[in-house]
Tab-separated table of C-alpha atoms and ligand atoms in Angstrom:
chain	number	residue	atom	x	y	z
A	910	MET	CA	13.974	15.688	-13.358
A	911	LYS	CA	13.891	12.116	-14.666
A	912	ILE	CA	11.424	9.440	-13.609
A	913	ILE	CA	12.525	5.817	-13.478
A	914	GLY	CA	9.979	3.086	-12.884
A	915	GLY	CA	11.153	-0.230	-11.493
A	916	PRO	CA	9.722	-3.571	-12.627
A	917	ALA	CA	7.098	-3.559	-9.866
A	918	SER	CA	5.849	-0.034	-10.553
A	919	GLN	CA	5.872	0.415	-14.332
A	920	LEU	CA	2.279	1.588	-14.551
A	921	LEU	CA	2.452	3.911	-11.564
A	922	ALA	CA	5.741	5.437	-12.762
A	923	SER	CA	4.224	6.039	-16.210
A	924	ARG	CA	1.200	7.707	-14.619
A	925	VAL	CA	3.354	9.892	-12.362
A	926	ALA	CA	5.531	10.900	-15.324
A	927	ARG	CA	2.427	11.770	-17.341
A	928	GLU	CA	1.109	13.929	-14.471
A	929	LEU	CA	4.435	15.771	-14.496
A	930	GLY	CA	4.640	16.023	-18.288
A	931	ILE	CA	7.861	13.967	-18.425
A	932	THR	CA	8.722	10.935	-20.565
A	933	PRO	CA	9.910	8.201	-18.190
A	934	THR	CA	13.446	6.937	-18.645
A	935	LEU	CA	13.625	3.388	-19.990
A	936	CYS	CA	15.451	0.683	-18.077
A	937	ASP	CA	16.250	-2.903	-19.011
A	938	PHE	CA	15.379	-5.539	-16.445
A	939	ASN	CA	16.660	-9.003	-17.254
A	940	CYS	CA	18.103	-12.029	-15.519
A	941	PHE	CA	21.520	-13.628	-15.801
A	942	PRO	CA	21.494	-17.377	-16.544
A	943	ASP	CA	21.926	-18.140	-12.829
A	944	GLY	CA	18.801	-16.139	-11.988
A	945	GLU	CA	20.528	-12.998	-10.679
A	946	ALA	CA	18.883	-9.726	-11.710
A	947	TYR	CA	20.392	-7.450	-14.375
A	948	THR	CA	19.398	-3.783	-14.549
A	949	ARG	CA	20.512	-1.089	-16.978
A	950	ILE	CA	19.281	2.488	-17.232
A	951	GLN	CA	19.115	3.664	-20.870
A	952	ASP	CA	20.251	7.210	-20.101
A	953	GLU	CA	23.765	8.362	-19.293
A	954	HIS	CA	22.815	11.841	-18.088
A	955	ILE	CA	20.874	11.278	-14.879
A	956	LYS	CA	21.267	14.343	-12.660
A	957	ASP	CA	18.006	14.674	-10.720
A	958	VAL	CA	15.945	11.527	-10.562
A	959	THR	CA	12.928	9.987	-8.860
A	960	ILE	CA	12.955	6.198	-8.792
A	961	ILE	CA	9.575	4.552	-8.210
A	962	GLN	CA	9.545	0.924	-7.146
A	963	SER	CA	7.409	-1.050	-4.701
A	964	THR	CA	9.248	-3.805	-2.872
A	965	THR	CA	6.591	-6.478	-2.779
A	966	THR	CA	9.157	-9.262	-3.314
A	967	ASP	CA	12.807	-9.656	-2.409
A	968	SER	CA	13.742	-9.373	-6.064
A	969	ASP	CA	11.871	-6.028	-6.241
A	970	LEU	CA	14.127	-4.794	-3.450
A	971	VAL	CA	17.255	-5.934	-5.337
A	972	SER	CA	16.039	-4.098	-8.458
A	973	LEU	CA	15.510	-0.940	-6.413
A	974	LEU	CA	19.024	-1.158	-4.957
A	975	GLN	CA	20.445	-1.699	-8.454
A	976	MET	CA	18.594	1.334	-9.856
A	977	ILE	CA	19.815	3.537	-7.005
A	978	ASP	CA	23.376	2.310	-7.502
A	979	ALA	CA	23.186	2.866	-11.255
A	980	CYS	CA	22.276	6.525	-10.567
A	981	GLU	CA	25.488	7.095	-8.598
A	982	ASP	CA	26.396	10.208	-10.623
A	983	ALA	CA	23.068	11.933	-9.963
A	984	PHE	CA	23.090	15.030	-7.724
A	985	ILE	CA	19.631	14.213	-6.320
A	986	ILE	CA	18.033	10.799	-5.954
A	987	ASN	CA	14.468	10.598	-4.658
A	988	VAL	CA	13.052	7.160	-4.029
A	989	VAL	CA	9.333	6.400	-3.926
A	990	ILE	CA	8.516	3.027	-2.350
A	991	PRO	CA	4.734	2.943	-2.791
A	992	TYR	CA	4.421	-0.406	-1.012
A	993	MET	CA	7.275	-1.331	1.286
A	994	GLY	CA	7.619	-5.030	1.956
A	995	TYR	CA	8.622	-6.181	5.450
A	996	ALA	CA	6.885	-3.163	6.998
A	997	ARG	CA	4.811	-5.450	9.212
A	998	GLN	CA	7.962	-6.687	10.981
A	999	ASP	CA	8.490	-3.254	12.515
A	1000	LYS	CA	9.466	-4.652	15.907
A	1001	LYS	CA	10.784	-7.823	17.500
A	1002	PHE	CA	7.740	-9.956	18.261
A	1003	LYS	CA	10.015	-12.721	19.671
A	1004	THR	CA	13.579	-12.546	20.933
A	1005	GLY	CA	16.118	-13.254	18.236
A	1006	GLU	CA	14.054	-11.712	15.464
A	1007	PRO	CA	15.290	-8.816	13.322
A	1008	ILE	CA	13.402	-5.576	12.878
A	1009	SER	CA	13.107	-6.369	9.183
A	1010	ALA	CA	11.570	-3.001	8.278
A	1011	ARG	CA	14.650	-1.314	9.758
A	1012	ALA	CA	17.001	-3.697	7.943
A	1013	VAL	CA	15.329	-2.846	4.629
A	1014	ALA	CA	15.155	0.909	5.295
A	1015	ARG	CA	18.882	1.008	6.058
A	1016	THR	CA	19.747	-0.304	2.601
A	1017	ILE	CA	18.196	2.695	0.832
A	1018	ASN	CA	20.844	5.233	-0.090
A	1019	ALA	CA	19.011	8.296	-1.415
A	1020	ASP	CA	18.359	11.968	-0.693
A	1021	ARG	CA	14.659	11.565	0.113
A	1022	VAL	CA	12.273	8.662	0.474
A	1023	PHE	CA	8.493	8.628	0.035
A	1024	THR	CA	6.179	5.806	1.061
A	1025	VAL	CA	2.382	5.523	0.841
A	1026	ASN	CA	0.363	4.609	3.930
A	1027	ILE	CA	3.271	2.726	5.408
A	1028	HIS	CA	2.200	0.112	7.939
A	1029	GLU	CA	3.735	2.004	10.903
A	1030	LYS	CA	4.983	5.583	10.728
A	1031	ASN	CA	7.920	4.825	13.066
A	1032	ILE	CA	9.564	2.916	10.191
A	1033	LEU	CA	10.281	6.278	8.531
A	1034	ASP	CA	12.839	6.984	11.268
A	1035	HIS	CA	14.884	3.972	10.182
A	1036	PHE	CA	15.827	5.472	6.808
A	1037	ASN	CA	19.217	7.210	6.706
A	1038	THR	CA	17.561	10.125	4.976
A	1039	PRO	CA	14.392	12.257	5.344
A	1040	ALA	CA	11.376	10.007	4.705
A	1041	PHE	CA	7.764	11.054	4.190
A	1042	ASP	CA	4.566	9.035	4.135
A	1043	LEU	CA	1.808	9.989	1.663
A	1044	ASP	CA	-1.841	9.313	2.496
A	1045	ALA	CA	-4.065	7.715	-0.164
A	1046	SER	CA	-7.248	7.685	1.953
A	1047	LYS	CA	-8.844	10.628	0.120
A	1048	LEU	CA	-8.263	8.922	-3.238
A	1049	LEU	CA	-9.975	5.759	-1.985
A	1050	ALA	CA	-12.777	7.924	-0.569
A	1051	SER	CA	-13.305	9.564	-3.912
A	1052	HIS	CA	-13.684	6.138	-5.570
A	1053	ILE	CA	-16.133	5.014	-2.874
A	1054	GLY	CA	-18.111	8.197	-3.532
A	1055	SER	CA	-18.413	7.311	-7.215
A	1056	LEU	CA	-20.091	3.963	-6.468
A	1057	ASN	CA	-23.486	5.416	-5.463
A	1058	LEU	CA	-23.812	3.130	-2.443
A	1059	THR	CA	-26.804	2.952	-0.095
A	1060	ASP	CA	-26.383	4.655	3.275
A	1061	THR	CA	-22.605	4.086	3.147
A	1062	LEU	CA	-20.805	3.019	6.308
A	1063	ILE	CA	-17.002	2.843	6.368
A	1064	VAL	CA	-15.706	0.207	8.784
A	1065	ALA	CA	-12.201	-0.517	10.025
A	1066	PRO	CA	-11.710	-4.257	10.611
A	1067	ASP	CA	-9.578	-3.523	13.681
A	1068	SER	CA	-8.366	-0.601	15.769
A	1069	GLY	CA	-5.175	-0.299	13.659
A	1070	ALA	CA	-7.223	0.804	10.648
A	1071	ILE	CA	-9.391	3.389	12.421
A	1072	SER	CA	-7.456	6.460	11.315
A	1073	LEU	CA	-7.598	5.342	7.667
A	1074	ALA	CA	-11.351	4.650	7.966
A	1075	LYS	CA	-11.961	8.002	9.670
A	1076	SER	CA	-10.044	9.886	7.047
A	1077	ALA	CA	-11.932	8.200	4.171
A	1078	ALA	CA	-15.301	8.726	5.904
A	1079	THR	CA	-14.553	12.381	6.612
A	1080	GLY	CA	-13.626	12.930	2.963
A	1081	LEU	CA	-16.988	11.444	1.954
A	1082	GLY	CA	-19.109	12.895	4.751
A	1083	VAL	CA	-20.405	9.437	5.769
A	1084	ASP	CA	-20.473	7.370	8.984
A	1085	CYS	CA	-17.485	5.459	10.253
A	1086	ASP	CA	-17.139	2.645	12.775
A	1087	TYR	CA	-14.808	-0.211	13.632
A	1088	LEU	CA	-15.156	-3.865	14.507
A	1089	GLU	CA	-14.769	-4.670	18.161
A	1090	LYS	CA	-14.021	-8.052	19.656
A	1091	THR	CA	-15.784	-8.891	22.932
A	1092	ARG	CA	-14.847	-12.052	24.843
A	1093	ILE	CA	-18.020	-13.786	25.962
A	1094	SER	CA	-16.409	-16.875	27.469
A	1095	GLY	CA	-13.066	-18.673	27.411
A	1096	ASP	CA	-13.549	-19.870	23.843
A	1097	THR	CA	-16.232	-17.571	22.445
A	1098	VAL	CA	-15.755	-14.069	21.090
A	1099	SER	CA	-18.328	-11.837	19.495
A	1100	ILE	CA	-17.188	-9.380	16.823
A	1101	LYS	CA	-19.477	-6.528	15.816
A	1102	THR	CA	-19.419	-2.894	14.863
A	1103	LYS	CA	-18.639	-0.761	17.888
A	1104	ASP	CA	-21.480	1.765	17.694
A	1105	LEU	CA	-23.567	1.562	14.541
A	1106	ASP	CA	-26.183	-0.878	13.189
A	1107	VAL	CA	-25.233	-2.158	9.734
A	1108	THR	CA	-28.699	-3.449	8.768
A	1109	GLY	CA	-29.589	-2.528	5.186
A	1110	ARG	CA	-26.457	-0.445	4.726
A	1111	ASP	CA	-23.675	-0.786	2.176
A	1112	VAL	CA	-20.509	-1.315	4.167
A	1113	VAL	CA	-16.995	-0.590	2.955
A	1114	LEU	CA	-14.317	-2.325	5.001
A	1115	ILE	CA	-11.039	-0.451	4.688
A	1116	ASP	CA	-7.495	-1.377	5.703
A	1117	ASP	CA	-3.960	-0.437	4.745
A	1118	MET	CA	-3.415	-3.859	3.154
A	1119	ILE	CA	-5.098	-7.150	2.450
A	1120	ALA	CA	-2.556	-9.966	2.565
A	1121	THR	CA	-4.013	-13.461	3.035
A	1122	GLY	CA	-7.510	-12.014	3.268
A	1123	GLY	CA	-8.081	-13.736	6.633
A	1124	THR	CA	-8.949	-10.543	8.538
A	1125	MET	CA	-11.331	-9.331	5.853
A	1126	ALA	CA	-13.009	-12.718	5.156
A	1127	GLU	CA	-13.988	-13.018	8.809
A	1128	SER	CA	-15.201	-9.408	8.894
A	1129	ILE	CA	-17.288	-9.826	5.708
A	1130	ARG	CA	-19.071	-12.889	7.152
A	1131	LEU	CA	-19.873	-11.063	10.368
A	1132	LEU	CA	-21.201	-7.961	8.664
A	1133	ARG	CA	-23.398	-10.024	6.365
A	1134	GLN	CA	-24.736	-12.038	9.306
A	1135	GLN	CA	-25.542	-8.740	10.983
A	1136	GLY	CA	-27.671	-7.622	8.024
A	1137	ALA	CA	-25.358	-5.466	5.917
A	1138	LYS	CA	-26.672	-4.984	2.359
A	1139	ASP	CA	-23.458	-5.334	0.350
A	1140	VAL	CA	-19.926	-5.459	1.698
A	1141	TYR	CA	-17.082	-3.902	-0.316
A	1142	LEU	CA	-13.363	-3.990	0.448
A	1143	ALA	CA	-11.010	-1.066	0.005
A	1144	CYS	CA	-7.302	-1.133	0.714
A	1145	VAL	CA	-4.236	0.853	-0.198
A	1146	HIS	CA	-1.985	-2.168	-0.817
A	1147	PRO	CA	-3.547	-5.207	-2.534
A	1148	VAL	CA	-0.986	-7.826	-1.547
A	1149	LEU	CA	-3.746	-10.434	-2.064
A	1150	ALA	CA	-1.422	-13.389	-1.568
A	1151	GLN	CA	-2.190	-16.898	-2.780
A	1152	ASN	CA	-5.945	-17.658	-2.693
A	1153	ALA	CA	-7.005	-14.405	-0.990
A	1154	VAL	CA	-9.287	-13.216	-3.794
A	1155	ILE	CA	-11.383	-16.391	-3.968
A	1156	ARG	CA	-11.409	-16.546	-0.182
A	1157	LEU	CA	-12.907	-13.047	-0.063
A	1158	PHE	CA	-15.492	-13.704	-2.775
A	1159	ASN	CA	-16.459	-16.964	-1.024
A	1160	ALA	CA	-16.975	-14.922	2.133
A	1161	GLY	CA	-19.477	-12.787	0.202
A	1162	VAL	CA	-17.642	-9.603	-0.783
A	1163	ARG	CA	-19.370	-7.571	-3.517
A	1164	ASP	CA	-16.181	-6.017	-4.900
A	1165	ILE	CA	-12.571	-5.312	-3.968
A	1166	PHE	CA	-10.761	-2.153	-4.932
A	1167	ALA	CA	-7.298	-0.873	-4.175
A	1168	THR	CA	-4.613	1.515	-5.300
A	1169	ASP	CA	-1.766	0.911	-7.724
A	1170	THR	CA	0.968	0.833	-5.057
A	1171	ILE	CA	0.856	-2.834	-6.021
A	1172	GLU	CA	-0.261	-3.363	-9.605
A	1173	LYS	CA	-3.090	-5.882	-9.550
A	1174	ALA	CA	-6.439	-6.264	-11.317
A	1175	GLN	CA	-8.045	-4.603	-8.264
A	1176	SER	CA	-5.803	-1.489	-8.485
A	1177	CYS	CA	-8.385	0.879	-9.961
A	1178	VAL	CA	-7.399	3.910	-7.845
A	1179	SER	CA	-4.101	5.506	-8.820
A	1180	VAL	CA	-1.837	7.196	-6.287
A	1181	ALA	CA	-0.070	8.975	-9.174
A	1182	PRO	CA	-1.573	12.416	-8.359
A	1183	LEU	CA	-0.390	12.063	-4.757
A	1184	VAL	CA	3.148	11.087	-5.753
A	1185	ALA	CA	3.299	13.742	-8.491
A	1186	ASP	CA	2.202	16.442	-6.027
A	1187	ALA	CA	4.924	15.372	-3.577
A	1188	ILE	CA	7.537	15.534	-6.363
A	1189	ARG	CA	6.293	18.945	-7.546
A	1190	LEU	CA	6.880	20.351	-4.063
A	1191	LEU	CA	10.553	19.314	-4.005
B	822	LIG	C1	-2.276	-5.644	9.898
B	822	LIG	O1	-1.835	-5.051	10.823
B	822	LIG	C2	-2.710	-5.021	8.616
B	822	LIG	O2	-3.225	-3.741	8.782
B	822	LIG	C3	-3.739	-5.893	7.953
B	822	LIG	O3	-4.895	-5.918	8.761
B	822	LIG	C4	-3.223	-7.289	7.807
B	822	LIG	O4	-1.947	-7.282	7.250
B	822	LIG	C5	-4.147	-8.102	6.931
B	822	LIG	O5	-3.602	-9.379	6.824
B	822	LIG	P1	-4.451	-10.565	6.285
B	822	LIG	O6	-5.081	-10.135	4.996
B	822	LIG	O7	-3.448	-11.669	6.114
B	822	LIG	O8	-5.476	-10.901	7.325
């Protein structure tokens, strides 16, 4: 088995390879003068390979397609897409739109695909091949447990994140709640935790991804107004686009931590053991 790490997942691929006791195969990633991507795998004997590459940008997706194509002589190609871009466009929100997640999934020509906490599980059905989603919630929970927080409460910022919050809270044996929006009048809504009082408690807001930080910034302000001690953010995929980090710190977050499905300064929790375990079972 060979491990190939794409340009977006160099660190994660190295960590997975180390878990498996394999030296990762080197690839060259360059650009032609016109800006087109050039990829070359420095190994001519690829038979059974796992390619690891998040597709945070369009050029990450092109690199992934190039790596898969370059492995055309392999008997088995597994593809790990730790963070899959376009997953949020998993349906047509307006007529005339594509289902972008489906369009991307259909380009992947492999024997098996693995994702990590993909935005919607139904996307897995769009791959032309068996696809499996790995769950990083226990890894995030373990990091939360190491922080020695006061009376920890795990909170989902919306109903879509409840299962992730529940799973992390169960792993830690702590309380879990979610933020609920109540319309008070035509132009006033109140957002608060559904069941539990946050006063004096350390709250960890958890979501699959933080993109612009808008959802979390609003949630942090509310929790602090409601008396939370410190508010932390945990997510699987730290997209953290543009000014998201400063936006979140301005809103009063104590710290942000995430996994290495996207390699950022906040990616202190590695999903390598999860990916390595999935590969070991093949
Ligand atoms: C949405 O369904 C996701 O789970 C996140 O809540 C969302 O993508 C966060 O986006 P933003 O950081 O831009 O508010």
